[in-house]
Amino acid sequence: MSLQRQHRRKIEGSTLIIFGASGDLTSRKILPAIASLWDQDQLPDEFSVVGVARSPLGNEGFRKLVMSSAAGWESAANYLENFHYLQGDYTSISTYQSLAKLLDSIEQGRQTGKSRLFYLATIPDLFGKISSFLGESGLSQNGASDSTRIIIEKPFGDDTQSAQQLNDGMHRSFSEEQIFRIDHYLGKETVQNLLALRFSNAVFEPVWNRNYVNNVQITVAEQLGVGHRGNFYEHAGALKDIIQNHMLQVLSLVLMEAPATMTADSIQNEKVKVLSSVEIPPVQDVVSRTVRGQYFNGVINSDEVRGYREEQNISPDSKTETFVAMRLAVDNWRWAGVPIFIRTGKRMPKRETQVVMEFNRAPHLPFAGNSARQLGPNRLILRIQPEEEIKLVFGAKVPGQDYNIRSVAMNFSYANTFREASWDAYERLILDALLGDRTLFLRSDEVTKAWEIVEPVQQAFADPDFPLYPYAAGTYGPKESNKLLQSTGHYWHNS
Ligand SMILES: NC(=O)c1ccc[n+]([C@@H]2O[C@H](COP(=O)([O-])OP(=O)(O)OC[C@H]3O[C@@H](n4cnc5c(N)ncnc54)[C@H](OP(=O)(O)O)[C@@H]3O)[C@@H](O)[C@H]2O)c1
């Protein structure tokens, strides 16, 4: 299967089993995505959903949850009876025995095969246990004509070793081809468009290398604080929450070589290759390439907001980072010597995810005196969210008698260009998993490579003396982040 979906197969009657049916992700993302897929006629009438969790919801309670989660679902009345609920504890084998019976009876009632997609939208500590019980109870087997697949949500482990253990554990019950590791960034239209932009145009690829690119900047800025996810965030921090997964995924798509074909393995091979080329610094060098920060109170959109340590479920002397900036190097023929700057933070002035390719300056400017003083470097800006757009910044003459040159922007916006609506990331990914298309999911070796890159940073952050710089909410992080770039003659491009 591949990214080119014009020959999409139709989904046959199958069952989605949600572990974590009463949880946050299920009601915010999974159930609305299923409802929308039915509305768009992407799921057959025989498709069923089974929710599993401890809360005593029953079928009726689960269906109510579906209705409240998928507000505005047009075809709800046709499909509500396709939702079933099983109350059970994931740590007890009897839950899986009951689940097997329930699935058999649904499939017999609907006269469908045994195509099953398990979705682990639950506490990551339970992933290993659930997959081993699915194996023990015979639920992980792939039938001759039916498929059994499993989706897992991040985090995929806590470090290289635990990620490897999780992979090994899951491989005891499921083959790699059955496992779909979600990074919802890959479901975003603009992230997929990175490959279209690079590999369907003749103009960009020739300059996409160390001869023309001066530096690359990737920013994932969040305006929100930790909200009600304090307990989770205290143990994660920006490094594990954003950099290890979303940012390294975007980085690999921006910097990888052209795949031989647009199939899952071809693309994943190239992603793994470029991740393998990211230089891994010794722990003692991390401090000179990395800035760690934490927000204190400040103002965003004229509103006073609390500092991180005043947020709910956060320790008053927490050292968890809410901001990380790093300078990376990619040691291969294409990128040797080009600094790759990445940064992510909470409580920044606005929500934005973007990649900036900054090109070298023109070798000589034949214009008199000050006429080009307002001219910045050429930049290609790939905006991933909230707006999905591509912007090329270049020099143009300011109208008038004088010959002044200033930077201007040429803008391509998804929303203004295409009439077709962008798909929600979860709709795209759930549908792909049902179709068995692994292109937009992570392979086990990608996950371990990404952990290897952040591992020395994790170790450095564990040192109580590693600096944690404060920054005011509503700013682009601590000033040390600017210094990180200034030390090599660069500066951040904020939008
Ligand atoms: N929420 C998000 O925005 C988000 C974003 C990205 C990734 N994720 C990932 O998605 C996964 C789920 O996150 P979440 O925020 O939805 O978690 P959550 O709200 O805490 O939900 C956990 C779910 O697991 C069930 N559960 C926990 N222990 C159980 C047990 N022993 N037996 C049976 N059921 C059990 C809970 O059901 P009962 O309480 O009914 O027992 C609940 O349905 C995690 O891997 C998370 O990292 C979440």
Coordinates of C-alpha atoms and ligand atoms in Angstrom, one line a residue:
M1 CA 0.0 0.0 0.0
S2 CA 1.2 3.5 -0.6
L3 CA 0.5 7.2 -0.2
Q4 CA -1.1 7.3 -3.7
R5 CA -4.6 6.3 -2.8
Q6 CA -6.5 6.7 -6.1
H7 CA -6.9 3.0 -6.2
R8 CA -8.2 2.7 -2.6
R9 CA -9.8 -0.6 -1.6
K10 CA -13.2 -0.4 0.0
I11 CA -13.3 -1.3 3.7
E12 CA -15.1 -4.6 4.3
G13 CA -17.2 -5.2 7.4
S14 CA -14.8 -5.1 10.3
T15 CA -14.7 -4.2 14.0
L16 CA -12.8 -1.5 15.8
I17 CA -12.1 -2.4 19.4
I18 CA -11.2 0.6 21.6
F19 CA -9.2 0.0 24.8
G20 CA -9.7 3.3 26.6
A21 CA -13.3 3.7 25.5
S22 CA -14.2 6.0 28.4
G23 CA -11.0 8.1 28.0
D24 CA -10.1 11.6 26.8
L25 CA -8.6 10.6 23.4
T26 CA -11.6 8.4 22.5
S27 CA -14.2 11.1 23.1
R28 CA -12.1 14.0 21.6
K29 CA -10.6 12.3 18.6
I30 CA -11.6 8.7 17.9
L31 CA -15.4 8.8 18.1
P32 CA -15.7 12.0 16.1
A33 CA -13.5 10.6 13.4
I34 CA -15.6 7.4 13.2
A35 CA -18.8 9.4 12.9
S36 CA -17.3 11.6 10.2
L37 CA -16.1 8.6 8.2
W38 CA -19.6 7.2 8.3
D39 CA -21.0 10.6 7.2
Q40 CA -18.6 10.6 4.3
D41 CA -19.6 7.1 3.3
Q42 CA -16.1 5.7 4.0
L43 CA -17.3 2.9 6.3
P44 CA -19.7 0.1 5.4
D45 CA -23.0 -0.5 7.2
E46 CA -21.6 -3.6 8.8
F47 CA -18.7 -1.8 10.5
S48 CA -18.9 -2.2 14.3
V49 CA -17.2 -0.5 17.3
V50 CA -16.6 -2.2 20.6
G51 CA -15.5 0.0 23.5
V52 CA -13.7 -1.6 26.5
A53 CA -13.0 0.0 29.8
R54 CA -13.7 -0.4 33.6
S55 CA -16.4 2.3 33.9
P56 CA -19.9 0.7 34.1
L57 CA -21.3 2.3 30.9
G58 CA -23.2 -0.5 29.2
N59 CA -24.2 -0.2 25.6
E60 CA -26.6 2.6 26.4
G61 CA -24.0 4.6 28.3
F62 CA -21.4 4.1 25.5
R63 CA -23.9 5.2 22.8
K64 CA -24.7 8.3 24.9
L65 CA -21.0 9.0 25.1
V66 CA -20.7 8.6 21.3
M67 CA -23.5 11.1 20.7
S68 CA -22.0 13.7 23.0
S69 CA -18.6 13.2 21.5
A70 CA -19.7 13.4 17.9
A71 CA -22.0 16.4 18.1
G72 CA -23.6 17.1 14.7
W73 CA -23.2 13.5 13.5
E74 CA -25.7 13.4 10.6
S75 CA -26.2 9.7 10.1
A76 CA -26.1 8.8 13.8
A77 CA -29.5 7.2 13.9
N78 CA -28.4 4.6 11.2
Y79 CA -25.3 3.5 13.1
L80 CA -25.8 3.9 16.9
E81 CA -26.6 0.2 17.2
N82 CA -23.2 -0.7 15.7
F83 CA -21.6 0.5 19.0
H84 CA -21.1 -2.0 21.8
Y85 CA -19.5 -1.8 25.2
L86 CA -17.7 -4.3 27.3
Q87 CA -16.9 -3.5 30.9
G88 CA -13.6 -5.1 32.0
D89 CA -10.2 -4.7 33.5
Y90 CA -7.3 -5.0 31.0
T91 CA -5.2 -6.7 33.6
S92 CA -7.6 -9.7 33.8
I93 CA -7.6 -12.5 31.2
S94 CA -11.4 -12.9 31.7
T95 CA -11.9 -9.5 29.9
Y96 CA -10.3 -10.9 26.8
Q97 CA -12.3 -14.2 27.0
S98 CA -15.5 -12.1 27.2
L99 CA -14.2 -9.9 24.3
A100 CA -13.6 -12.9 22.1
K101 CA -17.2 -14.1 22.7
L102 CA -18.6 -10.7 22.0
L103 CA -16.7 -10.3 18.8
D104 CA -17.8 -13.7 17.6
S105 CA -21.4 -12.9 18.2
I106 CA -21.2 -9.5 16.5
E107 CA -19.5 -11.0 13.5
Q108 CA -22.0 -13.8 13.3
G109 CA -24.9 -11.4 13.6
R110 CA -23.6 -9.2 10.9
Q111 CA -22.3 -12.1 8.8
T112 CA -18.9 -10.5 8.4
G113 CA -15.4 -11.9 8.5
K114 CA -13.1 -11.5 11.5
S115 CA -11.3 -8.3 10.4
R116 CA -10.4 -6.6 13.7
L117 CA -8.5 -3.4 14.5
F118 CA -7.6 -3.0 18.2
Y119 CA -6.9 0.6 19.2
L120 CA -4.9 1.0 22.4
A121 CA -6.1 4.5 23.5
T122 CA -5.2 3.9 27.1
I123 CA -2.4 4.2 29.7
P124 CA 0.9 3.4 28.0
D125 CA 2.1 1.3 30.9
L126 CA -0.7 -1.2 29.9
F127 CA 0.3 -1.6 26.2
G128 CA 2.6 -4.6 26.9
K129 CA 0.0 -6.3 29.2
I130 CA -2.9 -5.8 26.8
S131 CA -1.0 -7.1 23.7
S132 CA 0.3 -10.1 25.6
F133 CA -3.3 -11.0 26.8
L134 CA -4.6 -10.5 23.3
G135 CA -1.9 -13.0 22.2
E136 CA -2.7 -15.5 25.0
S137 CA -6.4 -15.4 24.2
G138 CA -5.9 -16.0 20.5
L139 CA -7.2 -12.6 19.6
S140 CA -3.9 -11.4 17.9
Q141 CA -3.9 -14.0 15.2
N142 CA -4.2 -13.0 11.6
G143 CA -6.7 -15.2 9.7
A144 CA -6.1 -16.5 6.2
S145 CA -8.5 -14.0 4.7
D146 CA -9.2 -11.7 7.6
S147 CA -6.8 -9.2 9.1
T148 CA -6.0 -8.4 12.7
R149 CA -4.2 -5.1 13.4
I150 CA -3.3 -3.0 16.4
I151 CA -2.9 0.7 16.7
I152 CA -0.9 2.2 19.6
E153 CA -0.7 5.8 20.7
K154 CA 2.5 7.5 21.8
P155 CA 4.5 7.4 24.0
F156 CA 6.3 4.4 22.5
G157 CA 8.4 3.8 25.6
D158 CA 10.3 6.3 27.8
D159 CA 13.8 5.9 26.4
T160 CA 15.7 3.7 24.0
Q161 CA 15.6 0.6 26.2
S162 CA 12.0 0.7 27.2
A163 CA 11.0 1.4 23.6
Q164 CA 12.9 -1.7 22.6
Q165 CA 11.2 -3.7 25.3
L166 CA 7.8 -2.5 24.2
N167 CA 8.6 -3.5 20.6
D168 CA 9.9 -6.9 21.7
G169 CA 6.9 -7.5 23.9
M170 CA 4.4 -6.5 21.2
H171 CA 6.2 -8.7 18.6
R172 CA 5.6 -11.7 20.8
S173 CA 1.9 -11.4 20.0
F174 CA 1.8 -9.3 16.8
S175 CA 4.0 -9.2 13.7
E176 CA 5.5 -5.8 12.8
E177 CA 3.1 -5.6 9.8
Q178 CA 0.1 -5.8 12.2
I179 CA 1.3 -2.9 14.4
F180 CA 0.3 0.7 13.5
R181 CA 2.1 3.3 15.7
I182 CA 0.3 6.6 15.4
D183 CA 1.9 10.0 15.3
H184 CA -1.0 12.2 14.4
Y185 CA 1.3 14.8 12.8
L186 CA 1.7 12.4 9.9
G187 CA -2.0 12.5 9.3
K188 CA -1.9 16.2 8.6
E189 CA -2.3 17.4 5.0
T190 CA 0.7 19.8 5.1
V191 CA 3.0 17.2 6.6
Q192 CA 2.2 14.8 3.7
N193 CA 2.5 17.7 1.3
L194 CA 6.2 18.0 2.3
L195 CA 6.8 15.0 0.1
A196 CA 4.7 16.3 -2.7
L197 CA 6.4 19.7 -2.6
R198 CA 9.9 18.1 -2.6
F199 CA 9.4 15.3 -5.0
S200 CA 6.9 16.5 -7.6
N201 CA 8.6 19.7 -8.4
A202 CA 11.8 20.3 -10.3
V203 CA 12.5 23.7 -8.8
F204 CA 13.0 22.9 -5.1
E205 CA 15.0 19.7 -5.0
P206 CA 18.1 21.0 -6.8
V207 CA 18.5 23.7 -4.1
W208 CA 17.5 21.4 -1.2
N209 CA 21.0 20.8 0.1
R210 CA 24.1 22.2 1.8
N211 CA 25.1 24.2 -1.3
Y212 CA 22.1 26.5 -1.1
V213 CA 20.5 26.0 2.3
N214 CA 22.1 28.1 5.1
N215 CA 20.1 26.6 8.0
V216 CA 16.8 24.8 8.7
Q217 CA 14.5 25.8 11.5
I218 CA 11.6 23.8 12.8
T219 CA 9.3 25.3 15.4
V220 CA 6.3 23.7 17.2
A221 CA 4.9 26.5 19.3
E222 CA 1.9 26.0 21.5
Q223 CA -0.1 28.8 23.0
L224 CA -1.8 26.6 25.6
G225 CA -0.3 25.6 29.0
V226 CA -0.7 22.1 30.4
G227 CA -4.5 22.5 31.1
H228 CA -5.9 19.4 32.9
R229 CA -3.0 17.2 31.7
G230 CA -0.6 18.3 34.5
N231 CA -0.1 14.8 35.8
F232 CA 0.9 13.5 32.4
Y233 CA 3.1 16.5 31.5
E234 CA 5.1 16.5 34.7
H235 CA 6.5 13.1 33.7
A236 CA 6.8 13.9 30.0
G237 CA 8.1 17.4 29.4
A238 CA 8.6 19.0 26.0
L239 CA 11.5 16.7 25.0
K240 CA 9.4 13.5 25.2
D241 CA 6.0 15.1 24.4
I242 CA 7.0 16.8 21.2
I243 CA 10.6 16.5 20.1
Q244 CA 11.1 12.7 20.2
N245 CA 8.1 12.1 18.1
H246 CA 6.4 15.0 16.1
M247 CA 9.5 17.1 15.5
L248 CA 11.8 14.3 14.5
Q249 CA 9.1 13.0 12.2
V250 CA 8.8 16.4 10.5
L251 CA 12.6 16.7 10.4
S252 CA 13.0 13.3 8.7
L253 CA 10.5 14.2 6.0
V254 CA 12.2 17.6 5.4
L255 CA 15.7 16.2 5.2
M256 CA 15.4 12.6 3.8
E257 CA 16.4 11.5 0.3
A258 CA 13.8 10.8 -2.4
P259 CA 12.2 7.4 -1.8
A260 CA 12.3 4.9 -4.7
T261 CA 8.5 4.7 -4.6
M262 CA 5.8 6.1 -2.4
T263 CA 5.3 2.9 -0.5
A264 CA 5.4 2.5 3.2
D265 CA 8.7 0.7 3.3
S266 CA 10.5 2.9 0.8
I267 CA 9.5 6.1 2.7
Q268 CA 10.3 4.5 6.1
N269 CA 13.7 3.3 4.9
E270 CA 14.6 6.9 3.9
K271 CA 13.3 8.3 7.2
V272 CA 15.4 5.8 9.2
K273 CA 18.5 6.6 7.0
V274 CA 18.3 10.3 7.8
L275 CA 17.6 9.8 11.5
S276 CA 20.7 7.5 11.6
S277 CA 22.7 10.5 10.2
V278 CA 21.7 12.9 13.0
E279 CA 24.8 13.4 15.1
I280 CA 24.4 12.1 18.6
P281 CA 26.5 14.3 20.9
P282 CA 28.2 13.0 24.1
V283 CA 26.2 13.9 27.2
Q284 CA 28.7 16.6 28.3
D285 CA 28.3 18.5 25.0
V286 CA 24.5 18.7 25.2
V287 CA 24.6 21.9 27.3
S288 CA 26.3 23.8 24.5
R289 CA 23.7 22.8 21.9
T290 CA 20.5 22.7 23.9
V291 CA 18.4 25.3 25.8
R292 CA 15.9 24.1 28.4
G293 CA 13.2 26.4 29.7
Q294 CA 10.1 26.7 31.8
Y295 CA 7.4 29.4 31.6
F296 CA 6.5 31.7 34.5
N297 CA 3.3 33.9 34.5
G298 CA 2.8 36.3 31.7
V299 CA 0.3 37.8 29.3
I300 CA -1.2 36.2 26.2
N301 CA -3.8 38.0 24.1
S302 CA -4.2 40.6 26.9
D303 CA -5.0 37.8 29.4
E304 CA -2.8 37.2 32.5
V305 CA -1.8 33.5 32.6
R306 CA -0.3 31.4 35.4
G307 CA 3.2 30.1 35.4
Y308 CA 3.9 26.4 35.0
R309 CA 4.6 25.8 38.7
E310 CA 1.2 27.3 39.5
E311 CA -0.7 25.0 37.2
Q312 CA -3.0 22.2 38.4
N313 CA -1.1 19.0 39.4
I314 CA 2.3 20.6 39.0
S315 CA 4.9 20.5 41.7
P316 CA 5.8 24.0 43.0
D317 CA 9.4 23.3 42.5
S318 CA 9.0 21.3 39.3
K319 CA 12.0 21.1 36.9
T320 CA 10.0 19.7 34.0
E321 CA 10.9 21.6 30.8
T322 CA 8.1 23.4 28.9
F323 CA 10.6 24.6 26.3
V324 CA 13.5 23.1 24.4
A325 CA 15.6 24.5 21.7
M326 CA 18.4 22.4 20.1
R327 CA 21.0 22.7 17.4
L328 CA 21.4 19.5 15.5
A329 CA 23.8 18.3 12.8
V330 CA 23.0 15.8 10.1
D331 CA 26.2 14.1 8.9
N332 CA 25.6 13.1 5.4
W333 CA 26.5 14.4 1.9
R334 CA 23.4 16.5 1.6
W335 CA 23.4 18.2 4.9
A336 CA 26.9 18.2 6.3
G337 CA 27.7 21.6 7.9
V338 CA 24.1 22.9 7.8
P339 CA 22.8 23.7 11.3
I340 CA 19.3 22.3 12.0
F341 CA 17.6 24.3 14.7
I342 CA 14.5 22.9 16.4
R343 CA 12.4 24.4 19.2
T344 CA 9.2 23.7 20.9
G345 CA 7.5 25.4 23.8
K346 CA 4.2 25.9 25.7
R347 CA 2.7 29.3 26.4
M348 CA 4.3 30.9 23.4
P349 CA 2.7 34.0 21.7
K350 CA 0.7 31.9 19.2
R351 CA 0.1 28.4 18.1
E352 CA 2.2 27.6 15.1
T353 CA 4.1 24.7 13.6
Q354 CA 6.4 25.6 10.8
V355 CA 9.6 24.7 8.9
V356 CA 11.8 27.5 7.6
M357 CA 14.4 26.7 5.0
E358 CA 16.8 29.7 5.0
F359 CA 18.9 30.0 1.8
N360 CA 22.3 31.5 1.4
R361 CA 22.5 35.1 0.6
A362 CA 23.1 36.1 -3.0
P363 CA 26.9 36.1 -3.5
H364 CA 27.0 39.7 -4.6
L365 CA 24.4 42.6 -4.4
P366 CA 25.1 45.1 -7.3
F367 CA 22.9 47.7 -5.7
A368 CA 24.1 51.1 -4.5
G369 CA 24.5 52.1 -0.9
N370 CA 21.7 51.2 1.5
S371 CA 19.2 50.1 -1.2
A372 CA 19.1 46.5 0.0
R373 CA 19.3 47.1 3.7
Q374 CA 15.7 45.8 4.2
L375 CA 16.4 42.6 2.3
G376 CA 16.4 39.4 4.4
P377 CA 17.6 36.0 3.2
N378 CA 15.4 34.0 0.8
R379 CA 13.2 31.6 2.8
L380 CA 10.8 28.9 2.1
I381 CA 8.3 28.6 4.9
L382 CA 6.2 25.5 5.3
R383 CA 3.4 26.3 7.7
I384 CA 1.8 23.1 9.2
Q385 CA -0.6 24.6 11.7
P386 CA -2.9 26.4 12.3
E387 CA -2.9 27.7 8.7
E388 CA -1.7 25.2 6.2
E389 CA 0.4 27.2 3.7
I390 CA 3.7 27.6 1.9
K391 CA 5.4 30.9 1.6
L392 CA 8.4 31.9 -0.5
V393 CA 10.2 35.1 0.8
F394 CA 12.3 36.9 -1.8
G395 CA 13.6 40.4 -2.6
A396 CA 11.5 42.8 -4.8
K397 CA 11.9 46.5 -5.8
V398 CA 9.8 48.9 -3.7
P399 CA 7.7 51.0 -6.1
G400 CA 9.0 54.5 -6.6
Q401 CA 11.9 56.5 -8.0
D402 CA 14.5 55.1 -5.7
Y403 CA 15.9 51.6 -6.2
N404 CA 15.1 50.0 -2.8
I405 CA 14.8 46.3 -2.4
R406 CA 12.7 44.7 0.3
S407 CA 11.7 41.2 1.3
V408 CA 8.2 40.2 0.1
A409 CA 6.3 36.9 0.3
M410 CA 4.5 34.8 -2.2
N411 CA 1.9 32.7 -0.5
F412 CA 0.1 29.4 -1.2
S413 CA -2.7 28.7 1.1
Y414 CA -4.5 25.3 1.2
A415 CA -7.8 26.8 2.3
N416 CA -7.8 29.4 -0.5
T417 CA -6.6 27.1 -3.2
F418 CA -8.5 23.8 -2.8
R419 CA -12.2 23.4 -2.6
E420 CA -11.8 19.9 -1.2
A421 CA -11.8 19.9 2.6
S422 CA -8.7 18.7 4.4
W423 CA -9.2 15.5 6.3
D424 CA -8.8 15.4 10.0
A425 CA -5.6 13.5 11.0
Y426 CA -7.4 10.8 13.0
E427 CA -9.9 10.2 10.2
R428 CA -7.1 9.6 7.7
L429 CA -5.1 7.4 10.1
I430 CA -7.9 5.2 11.3
L431 CA -9.0 4.7 7.7
D432 CA -5.5 3.8 6.6
A433 CA -5.1 1.4 9.5
L434 CA -8.4 -0.3 8.5
L435 CA -7.0 -0.5 4.9
G436 CA -3.7 -1.9 6.1
D437 CA -1.8 1.1 4.7
R438 CA 1.3 1.7 7.0
T439 CA 2.8 4.6 5.1
L440 CA 1.7 7.2 7.7
F441 CA 2.6 5.1 10.7
L442 CA 6.0 4.6 12.4
R443 CA 8.1 1.5 12.0
S444 CA 9.8 0.1 15.1
D445 CA 13.3 1.1 13.9
E446 CA 12.2 4.7 13.4
V447 CA 11.0 4.9 17.0
T448 CA 14.2 3.5 18.4
K449 CA 16.4 5.8 16.2
A450 CA 14.4 8.8 17.5
W451 CA 15.0 7.7 21.1
E452 CA 18.7 7.3 20.4
I453 CA 18.8 10.9 19.3
V454 CA 17.1 12.3 22.4
E455 CA 18.8 9.9 24.9
P456 CA 21.9 12.0 25.7
V457 CA 19.6 15.0 26.1
Q458 CA 17.5 13.0 28.6
Q459 CA 20.6 12.0 30.5
A460 CA 21.9 15.6 30.5
F461 CA 18.5 16.9 31.8
A462 CA 18.7 14.4 34.6
D463 CA 21.7 16.3 36.0
P464 CA 20.3 18.7 38.7
D465 CA 22.8 21.3 37.6
F466 CA 21.6 21.4 34.0
P467 CA 20.3 25.0 33.4
L468 CA 16.5 25.5 33.4
Y469 CA 15.9 29.0 32.1
P470 CA 12.7 30.8 33.0
Y471 CA 10.7 32.6 30.3
A472 CA 7.6 34.7 30.5
A473 CA 4.4 33.1 29.2
G474 CA 3.6 34.9 25.9
T475 CA 7.2 35.0 24.6
Y476 CA 9.2 32.8 22.3
G477 CA 11.2 31.2 25.1
P478 CA 14.2 32.2 27.2
K479 CA 16.7 34.6 25.7
E480 CA 19.3 31.9 25.8
S481 CA 17.4 30.3 22.9
N482 CA 18.3 33.4 20.8
K483 CA 21.9 33.2 22.0
L484 CA 22.1 29.5 20.8
L485 CA 21.6 30.7 17.2
Q486 CA 23.6 33.9 17.6
S487 CA 26.6 31.9 18.5
T488 CA 26.7 30.7 14.9
G489 CA 25.5 33.9 13.3
H490 CA 21.9 32.9 13.0
Y491 CA 18.6 34.1 14.3
W492 CA 15.1 32.6 14.7
H493 CA 12.5 33.5 12.1
N494 CA 9.3 34.2 14.0
S495 CA 6.1 34.7 12.0
Ligands
LIG1 N1 -5.6 12.8 25.4 C1 -4.9 13.3 24.4 O1 -5.0 14.4 24.0 C2 -3.8 12.4 23.8 C3 -3.0 12.9 22.8 C4 -2.1 12.1 22.2 C5 -1.9 10.9 22.6 N2 -2.6 10.4 23.7 C6 -2.3 9.0 24.1 O2 -3.6 8.3 24.1 C7 -3.6 7.3 25.1 C8 -4.8 7.6 26.0 O3 -4.8 8.8 26.6 P1 -6.1 9.5 27.3 O4 -5.7 10.9 27.6 O5 -7.3 9.3 26.5 O6 -6.1 8.7 28.6 P2 -7.3 8.7 29.7 O7 -8.3 9.8 29.5 O8 -6.6 8.6 31.1 O9 -8.1 7.3 29.5 C9 -7.6 6.1 29.9 C10 -8.6 5.0 29.5 O10 -8.1 3.7 29.9 C11 -9.0 3.0 30.7 N3 -8.3 2.2 31.7 C12 -7.2 2.6 32.4 N4 -6.8 1.5 33.1 C13 -7.6 0.5 32.8 C14 -7.7 -0.9 33.3 N5 -6.8 -1.4 34.1 N6 -8.7 -1.6 32.8 C15 -9.6 -1.1 31.9 N7 -9.6 0.2 31.5 C16 -8.6 0.9 31.9 C17 -9.8 4.1 31.3 O11 -11.1 3.6 31.6 P3 -11.8 3.6 33.0 O12 -11.4 4.9 33.7 O13 -13.3 3.5 32.6 O14 -11.3 2.4 33.7 C18 -9.9 5.1 30.2 O15 -10.9 4.8 29.3 C19 -2.3 7.5 25.9 O16 -1.3 6.6 25.3 C20 -1.9 8.9 25.6 O17 -0.5 9.1 25.7 C21 -3.6 11.1 24.3

